[in-house]
PDB file of N, CA and C in Angstrom:
ATOM      1  N   MET W  22      13.792  -0.896   4.257  1.00 88.00           N
ATOM      2  CA  MET W  22      13.595  -0.429   2.898  1.00 88.00           C
ATOM      3  C   MET W  22      12.139  -0.619   2.522  1.00 88.00           C
ATOM      4  N   PRO W  23      11.387   0.451   2.338  1.00 94.00           N
ATOM      5  CA  PRO W  23       9.966   0.315   2.025  1.00 94.00           C
ATOM      6  C   PRO W  23       9.668   0.154   0.528  1.00 94.00           C
ATOM      7  N   THR W  24       8.605  -0.589   0.288  1.00 96.00           N
ATOM      8  CA  THR W  24       7.953  -0.605  -1.017  1.00 96.00           C
ATOM      9  C   THR W  24       6.631   0.111  -0.800  1.00 96.00           C
ATOM     10  N   VAL W  25       6.296   1.027  -1.691  1.00 97.00           N
ATOM     11  CA  VAL W  25       5.093   1.834  -1.533  1.00 97.00           C
ATOM     12  C   VAL W  25       4.078   1.418  -2.590  1.00 97.00           C
ATOM     13  N   TYR W  26       2.895   1.036  -2.118  1.00 98.00           N
ATOM     14  CA  TYR W  26       1.796   0.577  -2.962  1.00 98.00           C
ATOM     15  C   TYR W  26       0.873   1.762  -3.218  1.00 98.00           C
ATOM     16  N   VAL W  27       0.648   2.051  -4.502  1.00 98.00           N
ATOM     17  CA  VAL W  27      -0.199   3.180  -4.900  1.00 98.00           C
ATOM     18  C   VAL W  27      -1.101   2.702  -6.026  1.00 98.00           C
ATOM     19  N   THR W  28      -2.360   3.112  -6.014  1.00 97.00           N
ATOM     20  CA  THR W  28      -3.205   2.889  -7.177  1.00 97.00           C
ATOM     21  C   THR W  28      -3.477   4.246  -7.818  1.00 97.00           C
ATOM     22  N   ALA W  29      -3.533   4.232  -9.142  1.00 97.00           N
ATOM     23  CA  ALA W  29      -3.735   5.486  -9.872  1.00 97.00           C
ATOM     24  C   ALA W  29      -4.518   5.206 -11.151  1.00 97.00           C
ATOM     25  N   PRO W  30      -5.217   6.223 -11.647  1.00 96.00           N
ATOM     26  CA  PRO W  30      -5.895   6.042 -12.929  1.00 96.00           C
ATOM     27  C   PRO W  30      -4.870   5.782 -14.031  1.00 96.00           C
ATOM     28  N   SER W  31      -5.269   4.996 -14.994  1.00 93.00           N
ATOM     29  CA  SER W  31      -4.364   4.609 -16.075  1.00 93.00           C
ATOM     30  C   SER W  31      -3.710   5.800 -16.768  1.00 93.00           C
ATOM     31  N   ASP W  32      -4.457   6.889 -16.927  1.00 95.00           N
ATOM     32  CA  ASP W  32      -3.918   8.034 -17.661  1.00 95.00           C
ATOM     33  C   ASP W  32      -2.968   8.901 -16.831  1.00 95.00           C
ATOM     34  N   HIS W  33      -2.755   8.586 -15.552  1.00 97.00           N
ATOM     35  CA  HIS W  33      -1.816   9.339 -14.706  1.00 97.00           C
ATOM     36  C   HIS W  33      -0.645   8.497 -14.213  1.00 97.00           C
ATOM     37  N   ALA W  34      -0.789   7.189 -14.230  1.00 97.00           N
ATOM     38  CA  ALA W  34       0.194   6.296 -13.616  1.00 97.00           C
ATOM     39  C   ALA W  34       1.584   6.424 -14.224  1.00 97.00           C
ATOM     40  N   GLU W  35       1.676   6.490 -15.535  1.00 97.00           N
ATOM     41  CA  GLU W  35       2.991   6.576 -16.181  1.00 97.00           C
ATOM     42  C   GLU W  35       3.724   7.848 -15.762  1.00 97.00           C
ATOM     43  N   ASP W  36       3.032   8.975 -15.755  1.00 98.00           N
ATOM     44  CA  ASP W  36       3.667  10.233 -15.359  1.00 98.00           C
ATOM     45  C   ASP W  36       4.120  10.204 -13.902  1.00 98.00           C
ATOM     46  N   ILE W  37       3.297   9.643 -13.018  1.00 98.00           N
ATOM     47  CA  ILE W  37       3.679   9.550 -11.607  1.00 98.00           C
ATOM     48  C   ILE W  37       4.933   8.688 -11.473  1.00 98.00           C
ATOM     49  N   ALA W  38       4.937   7.529 -12.114  1.00 98.00           N
ATOM     50  CA  ALA W  38       6.083   6.614 -12.030  1.00 98.00           C
ATOM     51  C   ALA W  38       7.362   7.286 -12.534  1.00 98.00           C
ATOM     52  N   HIS W  39       7.293   7.899 -13.707  1.00 98.00           N
ATOM     53  CA  HIS W  39       8.485   8.545 -14.276  1.00 98.00           C
ATOM     54  C   HIS W  39       8.988   9.678 -13.386  1.00 98.00           C
ATOM     55  N   THR W  40       8.087  10.472 -12.861  1.00 98.00           N
ATOM     56  CA  THR W  40       8.489  11.593 -12.006  1.00 98.00           C
ATOM     57  C   THR W  40       9.196  11.094 -10.754  1.00 98.00           C
ATOM     58  N   LEU W  41       8.680  10.059 -10.124  1.00 98.00           N
ATOM     59  CA  LEU W  41       9.300   9.538  -8.904  1.00 98.00           C
ATOM     60  C   LEU W  41      10.719   9.044  -9.153  1.00 98.00           C
ATOM     61  N   VAL W  42      10.931   8.374 -10.278  1.00 98.00           N
ATOM     62  CA  VAL W  42      12.273   7.872 -10.598  1.00 98.00           C
ATOM     63  C   VAL W  42      13.182   9.020 -11.040  1.00 98.00           C
ATOM     64  N   GLU W  43      12.682   9.909 -11.896  1.00 97.00           N
ATOM     65  CA  GLU W  43      13.497  11.028 -12.362  1.00 97.00           C
ATOM     66  C   GLU W  43      13.952  11.925 -11.215  1.00 97.00           C
ATOM     67  N   GLU W  44      13.095  12.097 -10.208  1.00 97.00           N
ATOM     68  CA  GLU W  44      13.425  12.948  -9.058  1.00 97.00           C
ATOM     69  C   GLU W  44      14.148  12.182  -7.951  1.00 97.00           C
ATOM     70  N   ARG W  45      14.521  10.919  -8.238  1.00 97.00           N
ATOM     71  CA  ARG W  45      15.261  10.066  -7.306  1.00 97.00           C
ATOM     72  C   ARG W  45      14.519   9.802  -5.997  1.00 97.00           C
ATOM     73  N   LEU W  46      13.209   9.871  -6.045  1.00 97.00           N
ATOM     74  CA  LEU W  46      12.402   9.522  -4.882  1.00 97.00           C
ATOM     75  C   LEU W  46      12.158   8.016  -4.829  1.00 97.00           C
ATOM     76  N   ALA W  47      12.283   7.357  -5.959  1.00 97.00           N
ATOM     77  CA  ALA W  47      12.172   5.903  -6.060  1.00 97.00           C
ATOM     78  C   ALA W  47      13.265   5.406  -6.988  1.00 97.00           C
ATOM     79  N   ALA W  48      13.796   4.238  -6.678  1.00 97.00           N
ATOM     80  CA  ALA W  48      14.795   3.616  -7.548  1.00 97.00           C
ATOM     81  C   ALA W  48      14.114   2.967  -8.745  1.00 97.00           C
ATOM     82  N   CYS W  49      12.901   2.473  -8.521  1.00 97.00           N
ATOM     83  CA  CYS W  49      12.149   1.746  -9.546  1.00 97.00           C
ATOM     84  C   CYS W  49      10.675   1.835  -9.190  1.00 97.00           C
ATOM     85  N   VAL W  50       9.827   1.894 -10.196  1.00 98.00           N
ATOM     86  CA  VAL W  50       8.380   1.816  -9.981  1.00 98.00           C
ATOM     87  C   VAL W  50       7.819   0.799 -10.966  1.00 98.00           C
ATOM     88  N   ASN W  51       7.237  -0.274 -10.433  1.00 98.00           N
ATOM     89  CA  ASN W  51       6.567  -1.252 -11.279  1.00 98.00           C
ATOM     90  C   ASN W  51       5.139  -0.789 -11.506  1.00 98.00           C
ATOM     91  N   ARG W  52       4.639  -0.991 -12.726  1.00 98.00           N
ATOM     92  CA  ARG W  52       3.258  -0.643 -13.060  1.00 98.00           C
ATOM     93  C   ARG W  52       2.523  -1.909 -13.466  1.00 98.00           C
ATOM     94  N   VAL W  53       1.399  -2.166 -12.797  1.00 98.00           N
ATOM     95  CA  VAL W  53       0.615  -3.364 -13.053  1.00 98.00           C
ATOM     96  C   VAL W  53      -0.833  -2.948 -13.278  1.00 98.00           C
ATOM     97  N   ALA W  54      -1.376  -3.274 -14.428  1.00 97.00           N
ATOM     98  CA  ALA W  54      -2.772  -2.944 -14.731  1.00 97.00           C
ATOM     99  C   ALA W  54      -3.695  -3.766 -13.836  1.00 97.00           C
ATOM    100  N   CYS W  55      -4.799  -3.155 -13.417  1.00 97.00           N
ATOM    101  CA  CYS W  55      -5.774  -3.863 -12.580  1.00 97.00           C
ATOM    102  C   CYS W  55      -7.157  -3.260 -12.788  1.00 97.00           C
ATOM    103  N   GLU W  56      -8.143  -3.983 -12.308  1.00 97.00           N
ATOM    104  CA  GLU W  56      -9.520  -3.507 -12.279  1.00 97.00           C
ATOM    105  C   GLU W  56      -9.893  -3.313 -10.818  1.00 97.00           C
ATOM    106  N   SER W  57     -10.386  -2.153 -10.466  1.00 95.00           N
ATOM    107  CA  SER W  57     -10.726  -1.848  -9.078  1.00 95.00           C
ATOM    108  C   SER W  57     -12.219  -1.602  -8.931  1.00 95.00           C
ATOM    109  N   VAL W  58     -12.775  -2.151  -7.872  1.00 96.00           N
ATOM    110  CA  VAL W  58     -14.158  -1.895  -7.490  1.00 96.00           C
ATOM    111  C   VAL W  58     -14.096  -1.212  -6.132  1.00 96.00           C
ATOM    112  N   TYR W  59     -14.696  -0.036  -6.033  1.00 93.00           N
ATOM    113  CA  TYR W  59     -14.612   0.719  -4.778  1.00 93.00           C
ATOM    114  C   TYR W  59     -15.835   1.597  -4.591  1.00 93.00           C
ATOM    115  N   ARG W  60     -16.048   2.001  -3.342  1.00 93.00           N
ATOM    116  CA  ARG W  60     -17.155   2.877  -3.001  1.00 93.00           C
ATOM    117  C   ARG W  60     -16.601   4.278  -2.782  1.00 93.00           C
ATOM    118  N   TRP W  61     -17.241   5.272  -3.389  1.00 92.00           N
ATOM    119  CA  TRP W  61     -16.847   6.672  -3.206  1.00 92.00           C
ATOM    120  C   TRP W  61     -18.100   7.530  -3.282  1.00 92.00           C
ATOM    121  N   ASP W  62     -18.288   8.378  -2.302  1.00 94.00           N
ATOM    122  CA  ASP W  62     -19.448   9.265  -2.237  1.00 94.00           C
ATOM    123  C   ASP W  62     -20.770   8.507  -2.398  1.00 94.00           C
ATOM    124  N   GLY W  63     -20.865   7.339  -1.757  1.00 94.00           N
ATOM    125  CA  GLY W  63     -22.107   6.584  -1.751  1.00 94.00           C
ATOM    126  C   GLY W  63     -22.375   5.771  -3.001  1.00 94.00           C
ATOM    127  N   GLU W  64     -21.458   5.786  -3.970  1.00 96.00           N
ATOM    128  CA  GLU W  64     -21.638   5.018  -5.200  1.00 96.00           C
ATOM    129  C   GLU W  64     -20.543   3.976  -5.322  1.00 96.00           C
ATOM    130  N   VAL W  65     -20.842   2.891  -6.033  1.00 97.00           N
ATOM    131  CA  VAL W  65     -19.853   1.850  -6.300  1.00 97.00           C
ATOM    132  C   VAL W  65     -19.337   2.031  -7.720  1.00 97.00           C
ATOM    133  N   PHE W  66     -18.025   2.055  -7.850  1.00 94.00           N
ATOM    134  CA  PHE W  66     -17.361   2.242  -9.142  1.00 94.00           C
ATOM    135  C   PHE W  66     -16.594   0.978  -9.505  1.00 94.00           C
ATOM    136  N   ASP W  67     -16.468   0.728 -10.795  1.00 96.00           N
ATOM    137  CA  ASP W  67     -15.674  -0.385 -11.337  1.00 96.00           C
ATOM    138  C   ASP W  67     -14.841   0.218 -12.463  1.00 96.00           C
ATOM    139  N   GLU W  68     -13.547   0.406 -12.204  1.00 94.00           N
ATOM    140  CA  GLU W  68     -12.712   1.135 -13.159  1.00 94.00           C
ATOM    141  C   GLU W  68     -11.345   0.497 -13.339  1.00 94.00           C
ATOM    142  N   SER W  69     -10.746   0.772 -14.474  1.00 96.00           N
ATOM    143  CA  SER W  69      -9.365   0.359 -14.725  1.00 96.00           C
ATOM    144  C   SER W  69      -8.426   1.305 -13.999  1.00 96.00           C
ATOM    145  N   GLU W  70      -7.447   0.731 -13.312  1.00 97.00           N
ATOM    146  CA  GLU W  70      -6.417   1.503 -12.632  1.00 97.00           C
ATOM    147  C   GLU W  70      -5.083   0.818 -12.862  1.00 97.00           C
ATOM    148  N   VAL W  71      -4.035   1.419 -12.316  1.00 98.00           N
ATOM    149  CA  VAL W  71      -2.705   0.842 -12.365  1.00 98.00           C
ATOM    150  C   VAL W  71      -2.174   0.803 -10.942  1.00 98.00           C
ATOM    151  N   ILE W  72      -1.624  -0.348 -10.567  1.00 98.00           N
ATOM    152  CA  ILE W  72      -0.930  -0.461  -9.286  1.00 98.00           C
ATOM    153  C   ILE W  72       0.506  -0.028  -9.518  1.00 98.00           C
ATOM    154  N   LEU W  73       0.978   0.903  -8.691  1.00 98.00           N
ATOM    155  CA  LEU W  73       2.371   1.330  -8.727  1.00 98.00           C
ATOM    156  C   LEU W  73       3.053   0.772  -7.488  1.00 98.00           C
ATOM    157  N   LEU W  74       4.176   0.109  -7.671  1.00 98.00           N
ATOM    158  CA  LEU W  74       4.990  -0.401  -6.569  1.00 98.00           C
ATOM    159  C   LEU W  74       6.319   0.336  -6.630  1.00 98.00           C
ATOM    160  N   ALA W  75       6.481   1.304  -5.753  1.00 98.00           N
ATOM    161  CA  ALA W  75       7.671   2.168  -5.761  1.00 98.00           C
ATOM    162  C   ALA W  75       8.674   1.669  -4.735  1.00 98.00           C
ATOM    163  N   LYS W  76       9.910   1.426  -5.179  1.00 97.00           N
ATOM    164  CA  LYS W  76      10.976   0.999  -4.281  1.00 97.00           C
ATOM    165  C   LYS W  76      11.747   2.232  -3.856  1.00 97.00           C
ATOM    166  N   THR W  77      11.817   2.469  -2.547  1.00 96.00           N
ATOM    167  CA  THR W  77      12.475   3.668  -2.035  1.00 96.00           C
ATOM    168  C   THR W  77      13.212   3.331  -0.742  1.00 96.00           C
ATOM    169  N   THR W  78      13.698   4.348  -0.072  1.00 95.00           N
ATOM    170  CA  THR W  78      14.362   4.172   1.214  1.00 95.00           C
ATOM    171  C   THR W  78      13.507   4.820   2.300  1.00 95.00           C
ATOM    172  N   ALA W  79      13.773   4.441   3.538  1.00 94.00           N
ATOM    173  CA  ALA W  79      13.049   5.045   4.659  1.00 94.00           C
ATOM    174  C   ALA W  79      13.268   6.553   4.679  1.00 94.00           C
ATOM    175  N   GLU W  80      14.477   6.978   4.324  1.00 95.00           N
ATOM    176  CA  GLU W  80      14.797   8.414   4.327  1.00 95.00           C
ATOM    177  C   GLU W  80      14.030   9.189   3.268  1.00 95.00           C
ATOM    178  N   ARG W  81      13.753   8.579   2.126  1.00 96.00           N
ATOM    179  CA  ARG W  81      13.074   9.275   1.026  1.00 96.00           C
ATOM    180  C   ARG W  81      11.559   9.112   1.054  1.00 96.00           C
ATOM    181  N   TYR W  82      11.054   8.240   1.936  1.00 97.00           N
ATOM    182  CA  TYR W  82       9.627   7.934   1.929  1.00 97.00           C
ATOM    183  C   TYR W  82       8.749   9.173   2.124  1.00 97.00           C
ATOM    184  N   GLY W  83       9.054  10.030   3.055  1.00 97.00           N
ATOM    185  CA  GLY W  83       8.226  11.216   3.309  1.00 97.00           C
ATOM    186  C   GLY W  83       8.115  12.106   2.083  1.00 97.00           C
ATOM    187  N   GLU W  84       9.245  12.322   1.412  1.00 97.00           N
ATOM    188  CA  GLU W  84       9.237  13.143   0.192  1.00 97.00           C
ATOM    189  C   GLU W  84       8.449  12.457  -0.920  1.00 97.00           C
ATOM    190  N   LEU W  85       8.620  11.129  -1.031  1.00 98.00           N
ATOM    191  CA  LEU W  85       7.904  10.380  -2.060  1.00 98.00           C
ATOM    192  C   LEU W  85       6.396  10.483  -1.833  1.00 98.00           C
ATOM    193  N   ARG W  86       5.956  10.291  -0.590  1.00 98.00           N
ATOM    194  CA  ARG W  86       4.523  10.371  -0.280  1.00 98.00           C
ATOM    195  C   ARG W  86       3.974  11.766  -0.591  1.00 98.00           C
ATOM    196  N   LYS W  87       4.713  12.787  -0.219  1.00 98.00           N
ATOM    197  CA  LYS W  87       4.289  14.159  -0.505  1.00 98.00           C
ATOM    198  C   LYS W  87       4.172  14.392  -2.018  1.00 98.00           C
ATOM    199  N   ARG W  88       5.154  13.894  -2.775  1.00 98.00           N
ATOM    200  CA  ARG W  88       5.152  14.111  -4.230  1.00 98.00           C
ATOM    201  C   ARG W  88       4.002  13.358  -4.899  1.00 98.00           C
ATOM    202  N   ILE W  89       3.732  12.133  -4.449  1.00 98.00           N
ATOM    203  CA  ILE W  89       2.598  11.391  -5.006  1.00 98.00           C
ATOM    204  C   ILE W  89       1.314  12.174  -4.761  1.00 98.00           C
ATOM    205  N   THR W  90       1.149  12.687  -3.555  1.00 97.00           N
ATOM    206  CA  THR W  90      -0.050  13.456  -3.214  1.00 97.00           C
ATOM    207  C   THR W  90      -0.195  14.673  -4.123  1.00 97.00           C
ATOM    208  N   GLU W  91       0.910  15.327  -4.460  1.00 97.00           N
ATOM    209  CA  GLU W  91       0.877  16.496  -5.354  1.00 97.00           C
ATOM    210  C   GLU W  91       0.499  16.111  -6.778  1.00 97.00           C
ATOM    211  N   LEU W  92       0.993  14.961  -7.245  1.00 97.00           N
ATOM    212  CA  LEU W  92       0.792  14.538  -8.636  1.00 97.00           C
ATOM    213  C   LEU W  92      -0.524  13.797  -8.875  1.00 97.00           C
ATOM    214  N   HIS W  93      -1.065  13.209  -7.830  1.00 97.00           N
ATOM    215  CA  HIS W  93      -2.206  12.294  -7.970  1.00 97.00           C
ATOM    216  C   HIS W  93      -3.503  13.074  -8.171  1.00 97.00           C
ATOM    217  N   PRO W  94      -4.374  12.603  -9.069  1.00 96.00           N
ATOM    218  CA  PRO W  94      -5.627  13.323  -9.315  1.00 96.00           C
ATOM    219  C   PRO W  94      -6.730  13.055  -8.290  1.00 96.00           C
ATOM    220  N   TYR W  95      -6.601  12.000  -7.481  1.00 95.00           N
ATOM    221  CA  TYR W  95      -7.652  11.682  -6.517  1.00 95.00           C
ATOM    222  C   TYR W  95      -7.570  12.583  -5.291  1.00 95.00           C
ATOM    223  N   ASP W  96      -8.725  12.877  -4.699  1.00 93.00           N
ATOM    224  CA  ASP W  96      -8.762  13.620  -3.433  1.00 93.00           C
ATOM    225  C   ASP W  96      -8.091  12.831  -2.314  1.00 93.00           C
ATOM    226  N   VAL W  97      -8.280  11.509  -2.341  1.00 95.00           N
ATOM    227  CA  VAL W  97      -7.720  10.619  -1.322  1.00 95.00           C
ATOM    228  C   VAL W  97      -7.011   9.461  -2.025  1.00 95.00           C
ATOM    229  N   PRO W  98      -5.753   9.655  -2.410  1.00 96.00           N
ATOM    230  CA  PRO W  98      -5.052   8.574  -3.099  1.00 96.00           C
ATOM    231  C   PRO W  98      -4.678   7.438  -2.150  1.00 96.00           C
ATOM    232  N   CYS W  99      -4.630   6.233  -2.677  1.00 96.00           N
ATOM    233  CA  CYS W  99      -4.170   5.070  -1.926  1.00 96.00           C
ATOM    234  C   CYS W  99      -2.641   5.106  -1.913  1.00 96.00           C
ATOM    235  N   ILE W 100      -2.057   5.300  -0.751  1.00 97.00           N
ATOM    236  CA  ILE W 100      -0.602   5.261  -0.570  1.00 97.00           C
ATOM    237  C   ILE W 100      -0.351   4.415   0.663  1.00 97.00           C
ATOM    238  N   GLU W 101       0.200   3.224   0.465  1.00 97.00           N
ATOM    239  CA  GLU W 101       0.456   2.300   1.565  1.00 97.00           C
ATOM    240  C   GLU W 101       1.926   1.907   1.565  1.00 97.00           C
ATOM    241  N   ARG W 102       2.527   1.937   2.750  1.00 96.00           N
ATOM    242  CA  ARG W 102       3.947   1.607   2.888  1.00 96.00           C
ATOM    243  C   ARG W 102       4.091   0.193   3.440  1.00 96.00           C
ATOM    244  N   PHE W 103       4.909  -0.610   2.761  1.00 94.00           N
ATOM    245  CA  PHE W 103       5.262  -1.947   3.222  1.00 94.00           C
ATOM    246  C   PHE W 103       6.758  -1.957   3.491  1.00 94.00           C
ATOM    247  N   ASP W 104       7.136  -2.281   4.719  1.00 89.00           N
ATOM    248  CA  ASP W 104       8.551  -2.353   5.060  1.00 89.00           C
ATOM    249  C   ASP W 104       9.058  -3.776   4.855  1.00 89.00           C
ATOM    250  N   GLU W 105      10.183  -3.881   4.213  1.00 84.00           N
ATOM    251  CA  GLU W 105      10.768  -5.182   3.904  1.00 84.00           C
ATOM    252  C   GLU W 105      11.576  -5.692   5.093  1.00 84.00           C
ATOM    253  N   ASP W 106      11.363  -6.938   5.452  1.00 83.00           N
ATOM    254  CA  ASP W 106      12.128  -7.557   6.532  1.00 83.00           C
ATOM    255  C   ASP W 106      13.415  -8.197   6.021  1.00 83.00           C
ATOM    256  N   ASP W 107      13.404  -8.651   4.785  1.00 90.00           N
ATOM    257  CA  ASP W 107      14.538  -9.373   4.238  1.00 90.00           C
ATOM    258  C   ASP W 107      14.724  -8.953   2.788  1.00 90.00           C
ATOM    259  N   VAL W 108      15.831  -8.292   2.517  1.00 89.00           N
ATOM    260  CA  VAL W 108      16.116  -7.799   1.166  1.00 89.00           C
ATOM    261  C   VAL W 108      17.513  -8.252   0.767  1.00 89.00           C
ATOM    262  N   LEU W 109      17.677  -8.690  -0.459  1.00 92.00           N
ATOM    263  CA  LEU W 109      18.995  -9.049  -0.976  1.00 92.00           C
ATOM    264  C   LEU W 109      19.931  -7.851  -0.803  1.00 92.00           C
ATOM    265  N   PRO W 110      21.073  -7.989  -0.142  1.00 91.00           N
ATOM    266  CA  PRO W 110      21.957  -6.848   0.117  1.00 91.00           C
ATOM    267  C   PRO W 110      22.355  -6.062  -1.138  1.00 91.00           C
ATOM    268  N   ALA W 111      22.620  -6.744  -2.229  1.00 94.00           N
ATOM    269  CA  ALA W 111      22.993  -6.040  -3.454  1.00 94.00           C
ATOM    270  C   ALA W 111      21.833  -5.183  -3.973  1.00 94.00           C
ATOM    271  N   TYR W 112      20.614  -5.700  -3.847  1.00 91.00           N
ATOM    272  CA  TYR W 112      19.436  -4.936  -4.266  1.00 91.00           C
ATOM    273  C   TYR W 112      19.248  -3.718  -3.369  1.00 91.00           C
ATOM    274  N   ALA W 113      19.397  -3.901  -2.059  1.00 90.00           N
ATOM    275  CA  ALA W 113      19.279  -2.781  -1.127  1.00 90.00           C
ATOM    276  C   ALA W 113      20.312  -1.701  -1.446  1.00 90.00           C
ATOM    277  N   ALA W 114      21.528  -2.106  -1.783  1.00 93.00           N
ATOM    278  CA  ALA W 114      22.577  -1.143  -2.140  1.00 93.00           C
ATOM    279  C   ALA W 114      22.198  -0.384  -3.406  1.00 93.00           C
ATOM    280  N   TRP W 115      21.588  -1.075  -4.367  1.00 92.00           N
ATOM    281  CA  TRP W 115      21.178  -0.417  -5.604  1.00 92.00           C
ATOM    282  C   TRP W 115      20.087   0.624  -5.325  1.00 92.00           C
ATOM    283  N   VAL W 116      19.088   0.264  -4.514  1.00 91.00           N
ATOM    284  CA  VAL W 116      18.023   1.208  -4.171  1.00 91.00           C
ATOM    285  C   VAL W 116      18.615   2.420  -3.466  1.00 91.00           C
ATOM    286  N   GLU W 117      19.499   2.201  -2.512  1.00 91.00           N
ATOM    287  CA  GLU W 117      20.156   3.312  -1.801  1.00 91.00           C
ATOM    288  C   GLU W 117      20.857   4.239  -2.788  1.00 91.00           C
ATOM    289  N   GLY W 118      21.623   3.673  -3.704  1.00 94.00           N
ATOM    290  CA  GLY W 118      22.361   4.483  -4.680  1.00 94.00           C
ATOM    291  C   GLY W 118      21.460   5.213  -5.658  1.00 94.00           C
ATOM    292  N   ALA W 119      20.402   4.537  -6.096  1.00 94.00           N
ATOM    293  CA  ALA W 119      19.516   5.127  -7.094  1.00 94.00           C
ATOM    294  C   ALA W 119      18.650   6.248  -6.530  1.00 94.00           C
ATOM    295  N   THR W 120      18.497   6.289  -5.209  1.00 94.00           N
ATOM    296  CA  THR W 120      17.690   7.343  -4.599  1.00 94.00           C
ATOM    297  C   THR W 120      18.550   8.404  -3.917  1.00 94.00           C
ATOM    298  N   ALA W 121      19.865   8.257  -4.023  1.00 92.00           N
ATOM    299  CA  ALA W 121      20.778   9.223  -3.405  1.00 92.00           C
ATOM    300  C   ALA W 121      20.874  10.476  -4.265  1.00 92.00           C
ATOM    301  N   ASP W 122      21.128  11.602  -3.616  1.00 82.00           N
ATOM    302  CA  ASP W 122      21.363  12.833  -4.366  1.00 82.00           C
ATOM    303  C   ASP W 122      22.684  12.695  -5.098  1.00 82.00           C
ATOM    304  N   GLY W 123      22.701  13.043  -6.364  1.00 71.00           N
ATOM    305  CA  GLY W 123      23.897  12.933  -7.178  1.00 71.00           C
ATOM    306  C   GLY W 123      23.543  12.345  -8.521  1.00 71.00           C
ATOM    307  N   GLU W 124      24.249  12.767  -9.532  1.00 59.00           N
ATOM    308  CA  GLU W 124      23.873  12.378 -10.896  1.00 59.00           C
ATOM    309  C   GLU W 124      24.346  11.006 -11.313  1.00 59.00           C
ATOM    310  N   ASP W 125      25.486  10.539 -10.791  1.00 54.00           N
ATOM    311  CA  ASP W 125      26.069   9.307 -11.293  1.00 54.00           C
ATOM    312  C   ASP W 125      25.840   8.097 -10.396  1.00 54.00           C
ATOM    313  N   GLU W 126      25.217   8.286  -9.253  1.00 52.00           N
ATOM    314  CA  GLU W 126      25.014   7.181  -8.327  1.00 52.00           C
ATOM    315  C   GLU W 126      23.795   6.367  -8.714  1.00 52.00           C
ATOM    316  N   GLY W 127      23.863   5.072  -8.411  1.00 50.00           N
ATOM    317  CA  GLY W 127      22.693   4.218  -8.553  1.00 50.00           C
ATOM    318  C   GLY W 127      22.406   3.723  -9.939  1.00 50.00           C
ATOM    319  N   ASP W 128      23.357   3.861 -10.867  1.00 55.00           N
ATOM    320  CA  ASP W 128      23.110   3.390 -12.221  1.00 55.00           C
ATOM    321  C   ASP W 128      23.422   1.903 -12.365  1.00 55.00           C
ATOM    322  N   GLY W 129      23.972   1.314 -11.329  1.00 55.00           N
ATOM    323  CA  GLY W 129      24.281  -0.106 -11.347  1.00 55.00           C
ATOM    324  C   GLY W 129      25.010  -0.476 -10.080  1.00 55.00           C
ATOM    325  N   VAL W 130      25.077  -1.759  -9.821  1.00 47.00           N
ATOM    326  CA  VAL W 130      25.779  -2.252  -8.641  1.00 47.00           C
ATOM    327  C   VAL W 130      27.120  -2.789  -9.086  1.00 47.00           C
ATOM    328  N   GLU W 131      28.146  -2.409  -8.376  1.00 42.00           N
ATOM    329  CA  GLU W 131      29.497  -2.881  -8.749  1.00 42.00           C
ATOM    330  C   GLU W 131      29.869  -4.108  -7.977  1.00 42.00           C
TER     331      GLU W 131
END
């Protein structure tokens, strides 16, 4: 079960997060404000960004990555996949249900 780490400008992060969850590409997306210092085109930038941590499944990861690339304003967005070695089984079941095709699945764990 992967968690996907993405950084995005503050004015785009909320829309990206909502779209991923609404389209069932992620069960949940955490948003964490941060300050980033990076080099781009020979210049150093210091800007406010948002870290997005998207919880998804291995099966949905390719679609999620493609959708982030479509929605993201950067030419080269940061998209990093972290695979979980140990996940609470009930949580894993919730992520599976929340990212499954179907309207009523994934709204809670029974």
